[in-house]
mmCIF file of C-alpha atoms and ligand atoms in Angstrom:
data_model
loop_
_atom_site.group_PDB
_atom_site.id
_atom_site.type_symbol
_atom_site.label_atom_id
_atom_site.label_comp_id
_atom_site.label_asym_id
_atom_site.label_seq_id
_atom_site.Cartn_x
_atom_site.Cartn_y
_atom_site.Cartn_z
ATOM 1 C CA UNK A 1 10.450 187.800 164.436
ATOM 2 C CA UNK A 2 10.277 185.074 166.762
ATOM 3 C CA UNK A 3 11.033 181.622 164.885
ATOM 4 C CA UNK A 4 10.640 178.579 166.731
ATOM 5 C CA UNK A 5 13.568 177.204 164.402
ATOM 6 C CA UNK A 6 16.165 179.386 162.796
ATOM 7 C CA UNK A 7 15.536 180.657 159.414
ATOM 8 C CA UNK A 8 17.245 178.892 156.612
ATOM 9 C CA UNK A 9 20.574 180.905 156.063
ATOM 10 C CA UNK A 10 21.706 179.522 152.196
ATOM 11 C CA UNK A 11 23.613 182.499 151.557
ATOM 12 C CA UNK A 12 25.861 181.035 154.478
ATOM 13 C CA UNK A 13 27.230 179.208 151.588
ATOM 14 C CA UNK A 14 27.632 181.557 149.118
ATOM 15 C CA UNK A 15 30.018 184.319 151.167
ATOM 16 C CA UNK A 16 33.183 183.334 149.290
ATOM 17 C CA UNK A 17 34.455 182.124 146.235
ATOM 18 C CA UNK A 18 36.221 179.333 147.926
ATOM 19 C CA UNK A 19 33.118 178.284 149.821
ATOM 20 C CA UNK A 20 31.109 178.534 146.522
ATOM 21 C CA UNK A 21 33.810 176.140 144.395
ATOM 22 C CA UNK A 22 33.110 173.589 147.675
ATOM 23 C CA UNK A 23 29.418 173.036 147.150
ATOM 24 C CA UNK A 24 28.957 173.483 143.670
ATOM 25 C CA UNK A 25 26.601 170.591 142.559
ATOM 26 C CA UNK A 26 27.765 171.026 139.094
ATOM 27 C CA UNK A 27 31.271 170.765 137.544
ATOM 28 C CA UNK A 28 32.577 171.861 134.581
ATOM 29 C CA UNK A 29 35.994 169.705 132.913
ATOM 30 C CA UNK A 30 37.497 169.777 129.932
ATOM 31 C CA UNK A 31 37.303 165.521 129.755
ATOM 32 C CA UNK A 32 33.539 166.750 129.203
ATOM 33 C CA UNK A 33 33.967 168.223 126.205
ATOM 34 C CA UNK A 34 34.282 167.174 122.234
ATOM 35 C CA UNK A 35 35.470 169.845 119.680
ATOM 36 C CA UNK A 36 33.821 169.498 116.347
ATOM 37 C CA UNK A 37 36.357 169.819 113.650
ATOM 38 C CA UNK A 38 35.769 170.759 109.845
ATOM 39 C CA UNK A 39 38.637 169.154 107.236
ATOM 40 C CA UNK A 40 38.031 170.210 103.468
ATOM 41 C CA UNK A 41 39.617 168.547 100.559
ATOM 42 C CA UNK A 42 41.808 170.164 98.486
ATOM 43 C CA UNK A 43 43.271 173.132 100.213
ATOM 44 C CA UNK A 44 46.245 174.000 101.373
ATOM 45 C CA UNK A 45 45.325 176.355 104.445
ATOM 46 C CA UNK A 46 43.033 176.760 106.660
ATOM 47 C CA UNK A 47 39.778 178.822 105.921
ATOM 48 C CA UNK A 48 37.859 181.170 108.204
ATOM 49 C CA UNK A 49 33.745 180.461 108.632
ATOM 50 C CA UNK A 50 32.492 184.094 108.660
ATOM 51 C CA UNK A 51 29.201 183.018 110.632
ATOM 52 C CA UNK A 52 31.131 180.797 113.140
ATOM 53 C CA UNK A 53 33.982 183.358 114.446
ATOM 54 C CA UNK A 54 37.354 181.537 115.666
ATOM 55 C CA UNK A 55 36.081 178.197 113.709
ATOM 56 C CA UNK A 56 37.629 176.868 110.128
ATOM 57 C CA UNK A 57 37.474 174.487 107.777
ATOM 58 C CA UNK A 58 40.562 172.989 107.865
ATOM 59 C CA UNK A 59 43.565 171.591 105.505
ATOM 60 C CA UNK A 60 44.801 167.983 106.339
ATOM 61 C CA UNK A 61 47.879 169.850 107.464
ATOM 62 C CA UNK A 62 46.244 172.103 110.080
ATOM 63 C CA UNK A 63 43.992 169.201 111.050
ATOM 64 C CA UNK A 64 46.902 167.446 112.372
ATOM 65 C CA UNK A 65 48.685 170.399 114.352
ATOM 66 C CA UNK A 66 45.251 171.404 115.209
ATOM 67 C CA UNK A 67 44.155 167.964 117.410
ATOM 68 C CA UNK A 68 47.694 167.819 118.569
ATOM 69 C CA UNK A 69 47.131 171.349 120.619
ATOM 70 C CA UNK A 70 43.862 170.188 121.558
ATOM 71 C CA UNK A 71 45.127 166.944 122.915
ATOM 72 C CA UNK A 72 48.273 168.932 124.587
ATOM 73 C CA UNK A 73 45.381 171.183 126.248
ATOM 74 C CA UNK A 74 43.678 168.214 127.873
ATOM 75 C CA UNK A 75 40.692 167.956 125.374
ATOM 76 C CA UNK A 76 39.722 164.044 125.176
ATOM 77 C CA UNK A 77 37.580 164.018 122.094
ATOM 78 C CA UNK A 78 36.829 165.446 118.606
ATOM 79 C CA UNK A 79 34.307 164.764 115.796
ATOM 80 C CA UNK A 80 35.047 165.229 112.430
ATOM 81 C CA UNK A 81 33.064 166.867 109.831
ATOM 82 C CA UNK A 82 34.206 166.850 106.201
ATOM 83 C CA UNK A 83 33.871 168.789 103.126
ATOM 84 C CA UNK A 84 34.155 167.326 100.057
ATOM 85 C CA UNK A 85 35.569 169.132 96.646
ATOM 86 C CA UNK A 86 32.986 167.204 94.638
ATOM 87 C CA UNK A 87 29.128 166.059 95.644
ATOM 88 C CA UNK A 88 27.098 163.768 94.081
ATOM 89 C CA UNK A 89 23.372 162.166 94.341
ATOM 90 C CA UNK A 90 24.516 159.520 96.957
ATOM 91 C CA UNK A 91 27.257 161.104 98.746
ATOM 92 C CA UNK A 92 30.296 158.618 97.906
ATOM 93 C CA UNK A 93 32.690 161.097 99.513
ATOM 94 C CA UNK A 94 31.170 159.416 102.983
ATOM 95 C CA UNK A 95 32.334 156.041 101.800
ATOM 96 C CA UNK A 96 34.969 156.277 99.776
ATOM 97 C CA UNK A 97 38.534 155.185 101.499
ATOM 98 C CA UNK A 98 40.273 157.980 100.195
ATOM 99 C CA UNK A 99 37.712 160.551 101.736
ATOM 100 C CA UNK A 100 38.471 163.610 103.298
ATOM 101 C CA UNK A 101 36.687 162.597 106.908
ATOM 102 C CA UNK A 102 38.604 158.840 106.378
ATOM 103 C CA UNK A 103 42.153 160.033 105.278
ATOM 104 C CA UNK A 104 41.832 162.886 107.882
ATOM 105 C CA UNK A 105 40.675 159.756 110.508
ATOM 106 C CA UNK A 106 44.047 158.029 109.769
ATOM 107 C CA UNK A 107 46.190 160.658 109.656
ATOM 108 C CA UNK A 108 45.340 161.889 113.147
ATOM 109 C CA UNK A 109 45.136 157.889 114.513
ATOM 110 C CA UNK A 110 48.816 157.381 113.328
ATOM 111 C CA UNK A 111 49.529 160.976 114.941
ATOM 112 C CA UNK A 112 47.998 160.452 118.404
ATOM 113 C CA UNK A 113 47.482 156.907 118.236
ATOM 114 C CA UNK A 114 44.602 156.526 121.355
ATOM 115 C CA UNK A 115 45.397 159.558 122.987
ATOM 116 C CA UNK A 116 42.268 161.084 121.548
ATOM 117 C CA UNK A 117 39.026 159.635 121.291
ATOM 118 C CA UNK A 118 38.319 160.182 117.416
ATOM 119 C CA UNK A 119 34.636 160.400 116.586
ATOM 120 C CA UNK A 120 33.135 161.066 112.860
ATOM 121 C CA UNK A 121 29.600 162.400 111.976
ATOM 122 C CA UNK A 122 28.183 159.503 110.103
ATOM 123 C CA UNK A 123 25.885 161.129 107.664
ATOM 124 C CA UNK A 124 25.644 162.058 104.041
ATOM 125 C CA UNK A 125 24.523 165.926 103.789
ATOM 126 C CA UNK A 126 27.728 167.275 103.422
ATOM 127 C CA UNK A 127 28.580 164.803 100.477
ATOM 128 C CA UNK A 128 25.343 164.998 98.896
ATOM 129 C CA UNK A 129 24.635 167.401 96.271
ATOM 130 C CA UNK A 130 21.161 167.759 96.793
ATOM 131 C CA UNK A 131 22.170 168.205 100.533
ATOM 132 C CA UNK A 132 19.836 165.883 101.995
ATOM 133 C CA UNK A 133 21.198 163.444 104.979
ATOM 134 C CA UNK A 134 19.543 160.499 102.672
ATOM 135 C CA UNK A 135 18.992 159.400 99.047
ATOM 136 C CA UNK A 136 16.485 160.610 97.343
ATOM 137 C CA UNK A 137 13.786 158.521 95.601
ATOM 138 C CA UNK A 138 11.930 159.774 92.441
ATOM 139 C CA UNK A 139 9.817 162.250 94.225
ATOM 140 C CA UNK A 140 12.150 164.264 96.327
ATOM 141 C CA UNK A 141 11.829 162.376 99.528
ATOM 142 C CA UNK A 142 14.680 160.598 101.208
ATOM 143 C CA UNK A 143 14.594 157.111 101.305
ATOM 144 C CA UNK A 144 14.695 155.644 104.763
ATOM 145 C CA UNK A 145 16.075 152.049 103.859
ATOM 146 C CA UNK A 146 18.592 153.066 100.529
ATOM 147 C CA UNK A 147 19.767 155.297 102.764
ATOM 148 C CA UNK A 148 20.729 152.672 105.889
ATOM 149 C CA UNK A 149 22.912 150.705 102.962
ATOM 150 C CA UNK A 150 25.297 153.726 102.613
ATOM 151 C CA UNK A 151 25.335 154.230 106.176
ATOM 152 C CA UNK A 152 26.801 150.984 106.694
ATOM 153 C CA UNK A 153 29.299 151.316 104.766
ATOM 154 C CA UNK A 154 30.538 155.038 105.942
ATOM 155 C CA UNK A 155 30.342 153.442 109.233
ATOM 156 C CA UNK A 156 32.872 150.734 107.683
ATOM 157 C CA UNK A 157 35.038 153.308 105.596
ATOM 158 C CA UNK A 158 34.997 154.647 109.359
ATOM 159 C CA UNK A 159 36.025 152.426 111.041
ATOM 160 C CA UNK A 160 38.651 151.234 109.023
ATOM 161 C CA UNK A 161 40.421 154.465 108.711
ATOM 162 C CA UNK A 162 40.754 154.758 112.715
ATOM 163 C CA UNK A 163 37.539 156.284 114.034
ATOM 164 C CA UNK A 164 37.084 155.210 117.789
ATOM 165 C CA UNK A 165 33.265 155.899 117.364
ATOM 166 C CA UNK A 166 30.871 156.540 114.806
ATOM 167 C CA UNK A 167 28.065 159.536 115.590
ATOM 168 C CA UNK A 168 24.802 158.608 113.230
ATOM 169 C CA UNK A 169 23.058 161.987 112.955
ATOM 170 C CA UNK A 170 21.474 161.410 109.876
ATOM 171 C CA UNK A 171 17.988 160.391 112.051
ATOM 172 C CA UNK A 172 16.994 157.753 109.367
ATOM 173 C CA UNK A 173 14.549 154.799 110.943
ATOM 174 C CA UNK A 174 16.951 151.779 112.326
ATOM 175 C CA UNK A 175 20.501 153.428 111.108
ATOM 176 C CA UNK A 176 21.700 152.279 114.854
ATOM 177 C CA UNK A 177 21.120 148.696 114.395
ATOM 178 C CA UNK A 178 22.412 148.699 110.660
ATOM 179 C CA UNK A 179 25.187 150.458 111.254
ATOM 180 C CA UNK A 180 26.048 147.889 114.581
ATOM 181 C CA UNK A 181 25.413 144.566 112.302
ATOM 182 C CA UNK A 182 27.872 146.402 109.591
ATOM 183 C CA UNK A 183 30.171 147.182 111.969
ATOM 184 C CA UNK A 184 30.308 143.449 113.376
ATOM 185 C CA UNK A 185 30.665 141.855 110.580
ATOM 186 C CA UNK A 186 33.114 143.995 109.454
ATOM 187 C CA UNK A 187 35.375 142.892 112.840
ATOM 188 C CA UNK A 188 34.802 145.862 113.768
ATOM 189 C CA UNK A 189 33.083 144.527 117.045
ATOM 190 C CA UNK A 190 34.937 147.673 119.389
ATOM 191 C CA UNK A 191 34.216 150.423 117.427
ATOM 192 C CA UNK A 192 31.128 152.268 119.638
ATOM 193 C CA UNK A 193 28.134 154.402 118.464
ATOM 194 C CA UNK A 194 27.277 158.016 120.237
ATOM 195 C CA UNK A 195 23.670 158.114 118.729
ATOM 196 C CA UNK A 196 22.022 161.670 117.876
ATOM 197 C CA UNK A 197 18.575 159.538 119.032
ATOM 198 C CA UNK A 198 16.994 163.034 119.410
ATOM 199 C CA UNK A 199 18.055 165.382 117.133
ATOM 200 C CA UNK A 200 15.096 168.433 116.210
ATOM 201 C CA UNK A 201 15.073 170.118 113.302
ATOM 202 C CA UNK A 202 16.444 173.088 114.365
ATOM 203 C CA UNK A 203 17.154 176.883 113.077
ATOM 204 C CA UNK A 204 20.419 176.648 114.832
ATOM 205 C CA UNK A 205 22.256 174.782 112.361
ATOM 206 C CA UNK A 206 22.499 177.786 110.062
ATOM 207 C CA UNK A 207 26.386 178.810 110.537
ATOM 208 C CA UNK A 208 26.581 174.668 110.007
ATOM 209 C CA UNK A 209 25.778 175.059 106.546
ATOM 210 C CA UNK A 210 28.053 177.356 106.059
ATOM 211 C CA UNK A 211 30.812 175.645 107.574
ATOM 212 C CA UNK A 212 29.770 172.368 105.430
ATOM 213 C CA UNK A 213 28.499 174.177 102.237
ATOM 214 C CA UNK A 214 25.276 172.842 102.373
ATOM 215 C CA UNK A 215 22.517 174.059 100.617
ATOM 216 C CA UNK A 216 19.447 172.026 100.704
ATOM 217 C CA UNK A 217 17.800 171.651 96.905
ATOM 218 C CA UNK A 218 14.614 173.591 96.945
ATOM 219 C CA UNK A 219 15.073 175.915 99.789
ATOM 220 C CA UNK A 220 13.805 172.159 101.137
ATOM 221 C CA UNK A 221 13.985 171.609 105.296
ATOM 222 C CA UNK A 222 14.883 168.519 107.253
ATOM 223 C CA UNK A 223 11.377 168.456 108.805
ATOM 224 C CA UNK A 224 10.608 164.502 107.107
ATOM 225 C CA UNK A 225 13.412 162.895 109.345
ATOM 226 C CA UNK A 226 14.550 165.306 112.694
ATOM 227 C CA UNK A 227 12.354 165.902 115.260
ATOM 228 C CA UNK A 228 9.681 169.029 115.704
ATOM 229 C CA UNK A 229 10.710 171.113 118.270
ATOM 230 C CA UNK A 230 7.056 170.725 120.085
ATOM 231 C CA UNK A 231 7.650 167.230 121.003
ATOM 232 C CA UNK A 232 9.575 166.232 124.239
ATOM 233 C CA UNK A 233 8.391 162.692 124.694
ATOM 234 C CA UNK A 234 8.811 161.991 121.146
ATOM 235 C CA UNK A 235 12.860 161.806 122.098
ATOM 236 C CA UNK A 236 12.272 159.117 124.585
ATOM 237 C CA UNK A 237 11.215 156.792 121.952
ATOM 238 C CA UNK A 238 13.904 157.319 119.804
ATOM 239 C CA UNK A 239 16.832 156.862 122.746
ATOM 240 C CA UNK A 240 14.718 153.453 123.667
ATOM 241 C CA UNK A 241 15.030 152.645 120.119
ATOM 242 C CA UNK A 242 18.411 152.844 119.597
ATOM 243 C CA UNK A 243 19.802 151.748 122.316
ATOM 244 C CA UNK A 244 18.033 148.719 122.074
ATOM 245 C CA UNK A 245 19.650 148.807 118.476
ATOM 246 C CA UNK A 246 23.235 148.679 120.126
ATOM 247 C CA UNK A 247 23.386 152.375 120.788
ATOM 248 C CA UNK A 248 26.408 152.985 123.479
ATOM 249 C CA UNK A 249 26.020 156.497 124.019
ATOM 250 C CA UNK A 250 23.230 159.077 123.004
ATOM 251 C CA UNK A 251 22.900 162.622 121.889
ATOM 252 C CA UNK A 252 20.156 165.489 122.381
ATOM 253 C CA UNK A 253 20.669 167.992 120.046
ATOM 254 C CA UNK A 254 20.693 171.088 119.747
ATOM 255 C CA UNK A 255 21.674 171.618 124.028
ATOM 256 C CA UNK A 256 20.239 174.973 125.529
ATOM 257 C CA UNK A 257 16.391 175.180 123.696
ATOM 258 C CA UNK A 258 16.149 171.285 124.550
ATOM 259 C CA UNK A 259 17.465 171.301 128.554
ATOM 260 C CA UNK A 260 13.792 169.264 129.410
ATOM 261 C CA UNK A 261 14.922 167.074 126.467
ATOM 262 C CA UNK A 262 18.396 165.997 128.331
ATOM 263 C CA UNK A 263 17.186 165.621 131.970
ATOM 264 C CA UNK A 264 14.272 163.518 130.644
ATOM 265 C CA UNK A 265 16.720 160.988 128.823
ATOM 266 C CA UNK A 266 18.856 161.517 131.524
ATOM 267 C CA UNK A 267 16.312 159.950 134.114
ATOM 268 C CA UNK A 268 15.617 156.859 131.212
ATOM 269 C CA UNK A 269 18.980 155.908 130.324
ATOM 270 C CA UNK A 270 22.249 154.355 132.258
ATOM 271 C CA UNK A 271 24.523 155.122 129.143
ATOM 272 C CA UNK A 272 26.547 158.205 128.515
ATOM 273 C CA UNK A 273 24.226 161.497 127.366
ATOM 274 C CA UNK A 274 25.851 163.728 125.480
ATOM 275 C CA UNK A 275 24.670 167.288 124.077
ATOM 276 C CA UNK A 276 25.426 169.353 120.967
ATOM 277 C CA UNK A 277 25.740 173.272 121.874
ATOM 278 C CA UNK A 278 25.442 173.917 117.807
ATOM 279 C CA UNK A 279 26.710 175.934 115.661
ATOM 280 C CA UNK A 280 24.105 178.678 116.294
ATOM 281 C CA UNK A 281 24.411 178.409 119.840
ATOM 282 C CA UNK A 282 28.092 179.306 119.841
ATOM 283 C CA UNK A 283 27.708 182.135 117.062
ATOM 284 C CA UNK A 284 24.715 183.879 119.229
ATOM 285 C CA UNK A 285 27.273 183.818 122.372
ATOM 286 C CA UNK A 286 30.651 185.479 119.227
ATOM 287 C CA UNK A 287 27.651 188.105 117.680
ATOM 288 C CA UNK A 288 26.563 189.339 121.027
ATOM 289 C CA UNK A 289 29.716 189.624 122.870
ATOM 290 C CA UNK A 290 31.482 191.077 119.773
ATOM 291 C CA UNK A 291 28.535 193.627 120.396
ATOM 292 C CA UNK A 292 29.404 194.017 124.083
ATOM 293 C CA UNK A 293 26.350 193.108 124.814
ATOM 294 C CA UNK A 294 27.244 190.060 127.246
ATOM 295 C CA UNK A 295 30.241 188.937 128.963
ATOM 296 C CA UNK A 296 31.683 186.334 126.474
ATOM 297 C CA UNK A 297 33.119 184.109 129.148
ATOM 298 C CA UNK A 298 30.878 184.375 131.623
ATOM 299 C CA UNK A 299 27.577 183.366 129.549
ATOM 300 C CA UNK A 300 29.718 180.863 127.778
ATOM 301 C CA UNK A 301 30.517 179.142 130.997
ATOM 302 C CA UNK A 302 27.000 179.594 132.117
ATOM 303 C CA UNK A 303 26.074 177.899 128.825
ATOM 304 C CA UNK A 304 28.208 174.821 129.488
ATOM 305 C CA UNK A 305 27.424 174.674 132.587
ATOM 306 C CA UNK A 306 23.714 174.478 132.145
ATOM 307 C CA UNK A 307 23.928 171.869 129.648
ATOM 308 C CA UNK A 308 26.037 169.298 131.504
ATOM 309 C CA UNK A 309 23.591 170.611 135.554
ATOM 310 C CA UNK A 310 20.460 169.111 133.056
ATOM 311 C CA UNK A 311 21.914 165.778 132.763
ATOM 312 C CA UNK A 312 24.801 165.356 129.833
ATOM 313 C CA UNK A 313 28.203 163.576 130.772
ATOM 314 C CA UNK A 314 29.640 165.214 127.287
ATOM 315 C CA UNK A 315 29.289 168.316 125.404
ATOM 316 C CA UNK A 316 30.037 168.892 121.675
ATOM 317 C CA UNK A 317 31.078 172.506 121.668
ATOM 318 C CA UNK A 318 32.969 174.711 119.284
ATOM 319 C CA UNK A 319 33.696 177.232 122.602
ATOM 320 C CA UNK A 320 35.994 173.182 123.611
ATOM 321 C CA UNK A 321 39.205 174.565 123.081
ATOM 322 C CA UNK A 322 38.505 178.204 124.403
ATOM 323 C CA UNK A 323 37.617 176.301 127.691
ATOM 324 C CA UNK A 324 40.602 174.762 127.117
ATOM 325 C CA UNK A 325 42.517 177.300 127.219
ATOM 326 C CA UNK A 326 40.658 178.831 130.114
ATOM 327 C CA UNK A 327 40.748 175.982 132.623
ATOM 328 C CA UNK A 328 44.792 175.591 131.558
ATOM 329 C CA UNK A 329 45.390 179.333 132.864
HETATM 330 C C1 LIG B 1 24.280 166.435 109.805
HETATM 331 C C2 LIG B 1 24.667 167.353 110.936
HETATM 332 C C3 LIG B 1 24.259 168.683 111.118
HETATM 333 C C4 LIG B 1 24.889 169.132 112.286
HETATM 334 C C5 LIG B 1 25.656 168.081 112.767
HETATM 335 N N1 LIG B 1 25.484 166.989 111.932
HETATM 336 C C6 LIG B 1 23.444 169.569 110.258
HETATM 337 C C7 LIG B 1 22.029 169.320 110.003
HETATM 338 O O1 LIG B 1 21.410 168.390 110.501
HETATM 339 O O2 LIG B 1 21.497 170.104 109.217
HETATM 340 C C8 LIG B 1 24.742 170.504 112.873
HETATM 341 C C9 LIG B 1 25.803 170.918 113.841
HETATM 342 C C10 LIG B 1 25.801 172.361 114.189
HETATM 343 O O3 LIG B 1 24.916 173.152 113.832
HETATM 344 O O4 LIG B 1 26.745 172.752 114.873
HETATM 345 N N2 LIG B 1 25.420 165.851 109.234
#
């Protein structure tokens, strides 16, 4: 072979470890990540989630020593998701000041003050006992608008009891700008919103249900309010949308089946993107590796790190504290 120019080496840069960690384009921190936290009323210890290995739902108590490990471990940021001892038809349990998710929210505030970001999943599934993330009217449906009026006032209850930033997943029509006008004229003018602006309605929130105890009524879906998993441009509207309804950060979720999903918000949007590695997502990394079938750390980190190369500044991911661990030695 006679080149005119030298052929293009890259594996120059790949000889060593050392010289790989200097170009990477992509890198992985633990201020990247949020660990979703479950807190259940009424118990006194914690309780394993068969489908979500490593992951429980949580007793006030072990809340508390829980977030102050994570925080000792460098993680920046959780989001709570509570379980209720008793549903009803329009999920008071998310309003209520003496809710689980709200007494949990000031119990870790008065722990860790501002040390941790403290986020809460503003939705109604878990509290409902029909299971929908809405009220129903008299035909089954959820109703978009009844539905905003008890989002506002979660977002209050919220807000009040500590939460840093609310995290609307409930995908109703205009929840971002209802919940922003609530918030205001609550005071609570500093309290942010991480939108889920594109959330699909995914098979990958199965080990979620467990972890919630949701069972929709019917064997019914979510199909009437997330997204269908065939539509990619679809999203963009819906991150336009809310952040011109006061949106400060936004969410694709679930992460790895959607990575055309982030990059394309990612190129629209100056804001923070986050990503939601779900519940399925984590227990398909536990089931094969418990298999020995893959190398639990090394796909896990491949994972994460092909989540955040797509475009997101934060991942919400159950493996948080494992990487945790990890990047503390
Ligand atoms: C709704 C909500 C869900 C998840 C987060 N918020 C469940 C759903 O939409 O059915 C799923 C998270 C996961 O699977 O890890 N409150």
């Amino acid at each position: 072979m006679s080149a005119r120019f030298p052929v293009s080496r890259p594996r120059r840069l790949r000889r060593t470890q050392a010289l790989r960690d200097l170009v990477a384009e992509t890198r992985l921190n633990v201020n990247d990540l949020v660990a979703p936290l479950f807190v259940r009323e009424g118990i006194d210890a914690p309780i394993p989630i068969t489908s979500l290995p490593g992951v429980v739902q949580h007793s006030r108590a072990s809340l508390r020593e829980e977030v102050r490990q994570l925080a000792d471990l460098g993680i920046k940021s959780v989001i709570l998701f509570g379980v209720p001892a008793k549903k009803d038809e329009i999920g008071s349990g998310a309003f209520d000041p003496a809710g689980i998710v709200q007494v949990a929210l000031n119990d870790l505030r008065s722990d860790l003050g501002d040390r941790m970001v403290l986020m809460s999943d503003l939705c109604v599934d878990e509290y409902t006992s029909h299971g929908h993330c809405g009220i129903l009217d008299g035909h089954g449906s959820v109703d978009n608008d009844k539905t905003l009026e008890i989002y506002a006032k979660a977002a209050i209850a919220q807000a009040n009891a500590g939460a840093h930033i609310v995290a609307p997943s409930g995908m109703m029509d205009g929840q971002v700008g209802v919940i922003r006008s609530a918030l205001d004229q609550a005071g609570h003018v500093e309290t942010s919103i991480l939108a889920y602006s594109a959330k699909y309605a995914s098979g990958l929130y199965g080990p979620f249900r467990e972890a919630v105890d949701v069972q929709i009524v019917g064997g019914g879906d979510r199909k009437g309010y997330q997204q269908d998993w065939r539509n990619a441009r679809e999203a963009l509207t819906e991150v336009e949308a809310d952040i011109e309804q006061g949106a400060d950060m936004v969410m694709v979720k679930p992460a790895l089946a959607y990575l055309d999903v982030i990059a394309a918000v990612r190129s629209i949007v100056n804001v923070p993107v986050a990503a939601y590695h779900v519940s399925g997502e984590y227990s398909m990394i536990k089931a094969a590796s418990a298999n020995g079938w893959i190398d639990h750390d090394v796909v896990a980190t491949e994972h994460l790190t092909a989540i955040k190369r797509a475009g997101a500044d934060i991942i919400l991911t159950y493996l948080a504290r494992w990487y945790a661990e990890l990047a503390n030695g």
